PDB file of C-alpha atoms in Angstrom:
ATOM      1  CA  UNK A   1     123.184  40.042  47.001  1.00 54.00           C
ATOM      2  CA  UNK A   2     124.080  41.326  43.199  1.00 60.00           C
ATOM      3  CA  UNK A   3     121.199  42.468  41.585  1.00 63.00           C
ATOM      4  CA  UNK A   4     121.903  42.024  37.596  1.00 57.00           C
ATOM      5  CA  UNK A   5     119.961  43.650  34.976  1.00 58.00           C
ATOM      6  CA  UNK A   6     118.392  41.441  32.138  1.00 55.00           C
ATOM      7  CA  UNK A   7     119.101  42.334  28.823  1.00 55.00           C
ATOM      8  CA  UNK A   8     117.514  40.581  26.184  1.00 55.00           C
ATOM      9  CA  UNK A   9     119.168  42.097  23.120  1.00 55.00           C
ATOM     10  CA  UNK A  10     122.225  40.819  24.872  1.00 52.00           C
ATOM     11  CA  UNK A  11     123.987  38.664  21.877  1.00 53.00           C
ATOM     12  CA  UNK A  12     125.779  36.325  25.113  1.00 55.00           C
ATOM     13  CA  UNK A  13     122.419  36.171  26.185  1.00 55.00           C
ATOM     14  CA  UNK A  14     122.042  32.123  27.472  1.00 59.00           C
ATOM     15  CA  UNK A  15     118.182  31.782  29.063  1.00 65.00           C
ATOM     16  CA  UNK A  16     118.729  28.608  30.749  1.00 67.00           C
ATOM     17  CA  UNK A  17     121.727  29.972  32.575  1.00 69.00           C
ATOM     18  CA  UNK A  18     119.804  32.756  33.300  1.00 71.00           C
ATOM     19  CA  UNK A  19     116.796  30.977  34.423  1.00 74.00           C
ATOM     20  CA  UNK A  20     119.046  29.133  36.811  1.00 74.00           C
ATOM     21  CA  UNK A  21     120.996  31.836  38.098  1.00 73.00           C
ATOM     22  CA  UNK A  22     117.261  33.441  39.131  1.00 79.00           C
ATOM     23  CA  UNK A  23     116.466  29.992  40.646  1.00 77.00           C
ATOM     24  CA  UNK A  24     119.108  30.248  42.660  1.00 74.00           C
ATOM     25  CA  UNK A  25     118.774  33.895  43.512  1.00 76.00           C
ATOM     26  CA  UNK A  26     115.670  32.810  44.527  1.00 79.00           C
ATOM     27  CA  UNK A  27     116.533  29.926  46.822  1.00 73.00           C
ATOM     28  CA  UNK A  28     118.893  32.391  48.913  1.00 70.00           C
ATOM     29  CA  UNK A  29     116.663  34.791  49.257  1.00 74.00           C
ATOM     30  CA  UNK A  30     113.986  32.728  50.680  1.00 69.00           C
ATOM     31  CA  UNK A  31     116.716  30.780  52.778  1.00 62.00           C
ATOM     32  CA  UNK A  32     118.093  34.502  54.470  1.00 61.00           C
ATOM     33  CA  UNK A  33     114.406  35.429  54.905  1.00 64.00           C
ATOM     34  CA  UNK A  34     113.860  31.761  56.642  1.00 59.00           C
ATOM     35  CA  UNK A  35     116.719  31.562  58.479  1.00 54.00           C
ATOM     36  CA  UNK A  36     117.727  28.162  56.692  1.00 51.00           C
ATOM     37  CA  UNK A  37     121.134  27.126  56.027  1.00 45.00           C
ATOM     38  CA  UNK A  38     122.605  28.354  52.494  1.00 42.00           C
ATOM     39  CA  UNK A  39     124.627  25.277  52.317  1.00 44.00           C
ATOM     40  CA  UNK A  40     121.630  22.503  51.557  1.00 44.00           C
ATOM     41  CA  UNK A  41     121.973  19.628  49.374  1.00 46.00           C
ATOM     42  CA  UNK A  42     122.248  20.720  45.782  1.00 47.00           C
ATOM     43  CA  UNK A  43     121.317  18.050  43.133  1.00 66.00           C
ATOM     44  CA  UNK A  44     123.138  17.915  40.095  1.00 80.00           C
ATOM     45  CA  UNK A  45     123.450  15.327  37.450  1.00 84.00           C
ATOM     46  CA  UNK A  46     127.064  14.670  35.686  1.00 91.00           C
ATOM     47  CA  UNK A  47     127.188  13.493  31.731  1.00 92.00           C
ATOM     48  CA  UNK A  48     127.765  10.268  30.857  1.00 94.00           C
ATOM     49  CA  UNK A  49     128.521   8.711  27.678  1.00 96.00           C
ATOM     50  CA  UNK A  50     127.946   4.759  27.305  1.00 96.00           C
ATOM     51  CA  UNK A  51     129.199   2.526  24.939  1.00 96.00           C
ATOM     52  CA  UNK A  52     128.678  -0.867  23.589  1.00 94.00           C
ATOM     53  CA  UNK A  53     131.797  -2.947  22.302  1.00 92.00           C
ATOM     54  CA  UNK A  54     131.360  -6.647  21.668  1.00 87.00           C
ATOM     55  CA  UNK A  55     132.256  -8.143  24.972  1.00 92.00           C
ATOM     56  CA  UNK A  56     131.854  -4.926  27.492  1.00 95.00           C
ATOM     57  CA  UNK A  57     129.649  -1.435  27.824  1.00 96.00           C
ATOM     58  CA  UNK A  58     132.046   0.990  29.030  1.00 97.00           C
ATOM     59  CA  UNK A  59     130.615   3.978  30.358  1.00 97.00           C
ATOM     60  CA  UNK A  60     132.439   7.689  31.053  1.00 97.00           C
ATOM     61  CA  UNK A  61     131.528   9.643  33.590  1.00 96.00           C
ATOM     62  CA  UNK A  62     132.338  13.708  33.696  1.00 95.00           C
ATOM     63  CA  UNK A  63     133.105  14.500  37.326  1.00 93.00           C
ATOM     64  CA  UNK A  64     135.925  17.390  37.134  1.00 90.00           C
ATOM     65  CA  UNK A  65     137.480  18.463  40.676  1.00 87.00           C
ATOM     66  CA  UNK A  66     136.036  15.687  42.588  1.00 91.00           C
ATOM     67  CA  UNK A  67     138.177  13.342  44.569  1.00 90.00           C
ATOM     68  CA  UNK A  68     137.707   9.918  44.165  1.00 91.00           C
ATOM     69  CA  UNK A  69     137.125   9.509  47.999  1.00 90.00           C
ATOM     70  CA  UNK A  70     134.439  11.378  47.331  1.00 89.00           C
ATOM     71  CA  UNK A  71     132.727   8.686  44.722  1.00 94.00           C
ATOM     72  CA  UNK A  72     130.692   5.864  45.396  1.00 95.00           C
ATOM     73  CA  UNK A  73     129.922   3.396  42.713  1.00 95.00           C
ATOM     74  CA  UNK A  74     127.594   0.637  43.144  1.00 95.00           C
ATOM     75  CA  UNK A  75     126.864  -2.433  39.846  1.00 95.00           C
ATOM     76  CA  UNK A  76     123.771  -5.013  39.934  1.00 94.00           C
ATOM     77  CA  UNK A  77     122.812  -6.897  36.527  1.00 94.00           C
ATOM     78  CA  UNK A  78     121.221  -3.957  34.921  1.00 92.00           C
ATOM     79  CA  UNK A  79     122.181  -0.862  36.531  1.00 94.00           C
ATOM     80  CA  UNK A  80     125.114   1.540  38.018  1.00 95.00           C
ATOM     81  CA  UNK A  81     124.575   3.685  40.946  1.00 94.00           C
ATOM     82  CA  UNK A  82     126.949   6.922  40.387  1.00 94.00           C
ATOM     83  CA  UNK A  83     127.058   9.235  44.156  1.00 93.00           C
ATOM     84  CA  UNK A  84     128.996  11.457  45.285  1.00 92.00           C
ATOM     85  CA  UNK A  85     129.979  15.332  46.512  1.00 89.00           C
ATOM     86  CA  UNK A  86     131.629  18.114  44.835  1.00 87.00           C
ATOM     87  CA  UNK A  87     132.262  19.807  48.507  1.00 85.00           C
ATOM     88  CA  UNK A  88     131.616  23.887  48.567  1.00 83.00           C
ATOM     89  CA  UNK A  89     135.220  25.328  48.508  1.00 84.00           C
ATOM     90  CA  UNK A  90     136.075  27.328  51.815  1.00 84.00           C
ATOM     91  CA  UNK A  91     136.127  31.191  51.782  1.00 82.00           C
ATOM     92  CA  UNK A  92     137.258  33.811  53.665  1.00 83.00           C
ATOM     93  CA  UNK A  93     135.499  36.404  55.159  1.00 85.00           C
ATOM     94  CA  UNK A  94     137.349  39.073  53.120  1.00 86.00           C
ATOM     95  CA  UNK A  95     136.201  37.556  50.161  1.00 85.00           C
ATOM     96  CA  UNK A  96     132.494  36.741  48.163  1.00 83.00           C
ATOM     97  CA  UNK A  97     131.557  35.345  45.021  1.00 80.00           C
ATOM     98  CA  UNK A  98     131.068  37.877  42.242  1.00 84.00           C
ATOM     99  CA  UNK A  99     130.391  34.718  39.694  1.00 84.00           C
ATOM    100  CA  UNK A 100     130.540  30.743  39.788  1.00 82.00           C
ATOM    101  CA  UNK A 101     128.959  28.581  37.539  1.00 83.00           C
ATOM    102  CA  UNK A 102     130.523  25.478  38.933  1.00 84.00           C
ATOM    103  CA  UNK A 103     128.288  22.835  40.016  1.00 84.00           C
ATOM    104  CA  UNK A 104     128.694  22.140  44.193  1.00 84.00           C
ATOM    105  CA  UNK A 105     126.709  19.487  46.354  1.00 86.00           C
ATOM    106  CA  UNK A 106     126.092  15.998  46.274  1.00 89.00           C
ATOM    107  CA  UNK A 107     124.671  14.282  43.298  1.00 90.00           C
ATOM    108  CA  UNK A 108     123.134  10.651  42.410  1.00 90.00           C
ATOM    109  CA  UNK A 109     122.958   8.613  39.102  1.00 91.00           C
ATOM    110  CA  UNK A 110     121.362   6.084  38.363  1.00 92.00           C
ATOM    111  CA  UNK A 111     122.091   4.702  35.042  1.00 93.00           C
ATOM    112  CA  UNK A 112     119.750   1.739  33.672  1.00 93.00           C
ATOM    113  CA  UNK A 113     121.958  -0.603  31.535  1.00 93.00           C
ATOM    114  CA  UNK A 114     120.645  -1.893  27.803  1.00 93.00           C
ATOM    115  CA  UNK A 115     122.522  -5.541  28.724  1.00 90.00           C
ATOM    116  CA  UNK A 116     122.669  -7.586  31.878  1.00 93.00           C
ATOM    117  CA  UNK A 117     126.114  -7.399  33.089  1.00 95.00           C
ATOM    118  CA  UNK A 118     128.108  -9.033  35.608  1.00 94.00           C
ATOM    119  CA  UNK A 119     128.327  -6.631  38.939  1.00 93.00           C
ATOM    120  CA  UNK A 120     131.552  -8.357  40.284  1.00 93.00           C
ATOM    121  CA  UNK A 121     133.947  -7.900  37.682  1.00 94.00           C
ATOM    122  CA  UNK A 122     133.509  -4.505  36.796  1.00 95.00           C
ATOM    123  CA  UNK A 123     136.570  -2.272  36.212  1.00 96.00           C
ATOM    124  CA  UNK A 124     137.163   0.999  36.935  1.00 95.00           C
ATOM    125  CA  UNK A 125     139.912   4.201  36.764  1.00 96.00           C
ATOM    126  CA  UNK A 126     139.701   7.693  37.066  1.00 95.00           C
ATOM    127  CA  UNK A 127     141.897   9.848  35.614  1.00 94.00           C
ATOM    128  CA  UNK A 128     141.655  13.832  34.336  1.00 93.00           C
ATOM    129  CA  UNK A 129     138.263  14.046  36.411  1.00 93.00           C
ATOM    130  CA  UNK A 130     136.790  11.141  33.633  1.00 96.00           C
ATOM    131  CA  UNK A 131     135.255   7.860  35.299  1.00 96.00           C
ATOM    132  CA  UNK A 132     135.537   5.432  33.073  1.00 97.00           C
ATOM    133  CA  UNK A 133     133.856   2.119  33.869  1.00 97.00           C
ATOM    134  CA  UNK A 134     134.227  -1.412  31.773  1.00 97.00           C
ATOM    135  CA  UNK A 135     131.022  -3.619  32.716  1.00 96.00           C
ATOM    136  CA  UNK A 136     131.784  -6.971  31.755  1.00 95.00           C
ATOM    137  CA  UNK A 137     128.322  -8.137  29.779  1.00 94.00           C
ATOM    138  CA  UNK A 138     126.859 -11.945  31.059  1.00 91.00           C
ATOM    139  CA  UNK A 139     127.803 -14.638  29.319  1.00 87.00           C
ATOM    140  CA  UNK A 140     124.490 -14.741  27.560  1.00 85.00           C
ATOM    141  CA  UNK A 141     124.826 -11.305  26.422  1.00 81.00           C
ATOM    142  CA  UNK A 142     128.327 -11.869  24.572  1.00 77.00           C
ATOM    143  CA  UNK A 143     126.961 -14.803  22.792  1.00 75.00           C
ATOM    144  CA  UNK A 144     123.756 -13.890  21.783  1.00 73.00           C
ATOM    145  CA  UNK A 145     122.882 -13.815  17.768  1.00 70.00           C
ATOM    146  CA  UNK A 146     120.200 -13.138  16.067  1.00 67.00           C
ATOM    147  CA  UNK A 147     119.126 -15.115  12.939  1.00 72.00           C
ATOM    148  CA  UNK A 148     117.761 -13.048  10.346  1.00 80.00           C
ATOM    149  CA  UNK A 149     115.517 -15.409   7.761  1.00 76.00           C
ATOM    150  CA  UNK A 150     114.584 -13.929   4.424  1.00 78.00           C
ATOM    151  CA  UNK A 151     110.437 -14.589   3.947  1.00 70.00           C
ATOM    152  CA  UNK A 152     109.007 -15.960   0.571  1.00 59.00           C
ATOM    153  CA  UNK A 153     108.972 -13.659  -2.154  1.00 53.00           C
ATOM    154  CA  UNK A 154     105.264 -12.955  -2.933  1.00 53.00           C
ATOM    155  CA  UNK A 155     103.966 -12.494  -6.662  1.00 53.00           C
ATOM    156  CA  UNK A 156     105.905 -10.830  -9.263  1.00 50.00           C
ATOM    157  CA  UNK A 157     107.639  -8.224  -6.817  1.00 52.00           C
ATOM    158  CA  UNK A 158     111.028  -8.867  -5.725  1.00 51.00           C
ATOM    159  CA  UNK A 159     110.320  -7.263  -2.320  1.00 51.00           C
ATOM    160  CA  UNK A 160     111.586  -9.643   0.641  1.00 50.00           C
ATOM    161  CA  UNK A 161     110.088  -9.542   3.973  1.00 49.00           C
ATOM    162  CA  UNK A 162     112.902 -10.066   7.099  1.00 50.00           C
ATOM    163  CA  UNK A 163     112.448 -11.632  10.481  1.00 53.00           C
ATOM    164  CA  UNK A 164     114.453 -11.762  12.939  1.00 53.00           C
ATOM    165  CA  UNK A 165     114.430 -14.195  15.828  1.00 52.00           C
ATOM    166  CA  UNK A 166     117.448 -14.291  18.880  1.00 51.00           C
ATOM    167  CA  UNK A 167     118.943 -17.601  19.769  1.00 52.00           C
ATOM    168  CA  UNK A 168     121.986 -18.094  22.467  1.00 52.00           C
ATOM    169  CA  UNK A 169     124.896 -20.312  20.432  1.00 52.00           C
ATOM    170  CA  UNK A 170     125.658 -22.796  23.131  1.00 53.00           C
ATOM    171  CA  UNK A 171     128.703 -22.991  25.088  1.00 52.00           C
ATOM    172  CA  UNK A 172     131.507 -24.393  24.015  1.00 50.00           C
ATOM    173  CA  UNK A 173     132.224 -25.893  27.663  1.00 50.00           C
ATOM    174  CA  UNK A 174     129.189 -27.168  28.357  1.00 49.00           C
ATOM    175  CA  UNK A 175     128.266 -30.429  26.663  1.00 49.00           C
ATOM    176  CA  UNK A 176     125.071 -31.605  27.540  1.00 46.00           C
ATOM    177  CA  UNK A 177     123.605 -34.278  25.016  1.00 42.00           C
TER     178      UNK A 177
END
């Protein structure tokens, strides 16, 4: 093991990466000195963006140099399930690690959605290491409107109050009287 000086007039100086370069220092030393395996189950949590258009949330995913056999997506109502493993590359004996910042190990997301969606139509492609998922919202969801009323104007003030109160427009298909 590399034992680095810390320098904090360093003007590259970055104290998180720092911090969890030491954690991990750490972790191997006390796995050598324990005789545990070097290679145990790192936890790491890839971004996400998620976005609301009017019929769909589509949420990205950031998972660079992982195969998508690799992936396992799971959709209920209200929730995706992201897991997966970013495999440790293989390396020779002739050869160590002088610096990697690259994130290795399996990882496990578990995204809570705003809006019920529907879990069996959910679309999905990866491309350029970017999940991109389109989760179809319920049919209550997409037709849900809320009704803002304007209170009564109190006194001399023009000051209005607002309320607002969420109705479901009813479907066009189904014609109950």
């Amino acid at each position: 093991m590399r034992i680095m000086r810390w320098q904090p007039f360093d003007l590259n100086w970055q104290p998180f990466e720092r911090m969890e370069s030491l954690r991990r220092q750490l972790d191997q030393i006390f796995d050598e000195v324990t005789g545990t395996s070097t290679e145990r189950e790192a936890s790491w949590y890839p971004a996400i963006e998620l976005m609301d258009t009017s019929d769909n949330l589509v949420l990205r995913v950031q998972l660079p140099g992982i195969d998508r056999n690799h992936l396992n997506i799971q959709a209920t109502r209200d929730a995706v399930l992201i897991e997966g493993e970013h495999p440790y590359p293989q390396q020779s004996e002739d050869s160590q690690w002088l610096r990697s910042e690259f994130a290795y190990g399996k990882f496990r997301r578990l995204i809570a959605l705003p809006f019920a969606i529907e879990p069996d139509r959910v679309h999905a492609e990866y491309q350029d290491g970017i999940l991109t998922l389109t989760l179809l919202k319920t049919e209550q969801e997409r037709r849900r409107v809320v009704k803002v009323n304007l209170g009564e104007l109190s006194g001399s003030a023009s000051t209005a109050t607002l309320e607002a109160a969420s109705e479901t427009v009813p479907n066009e298909n189904n014609h109950s009287s």
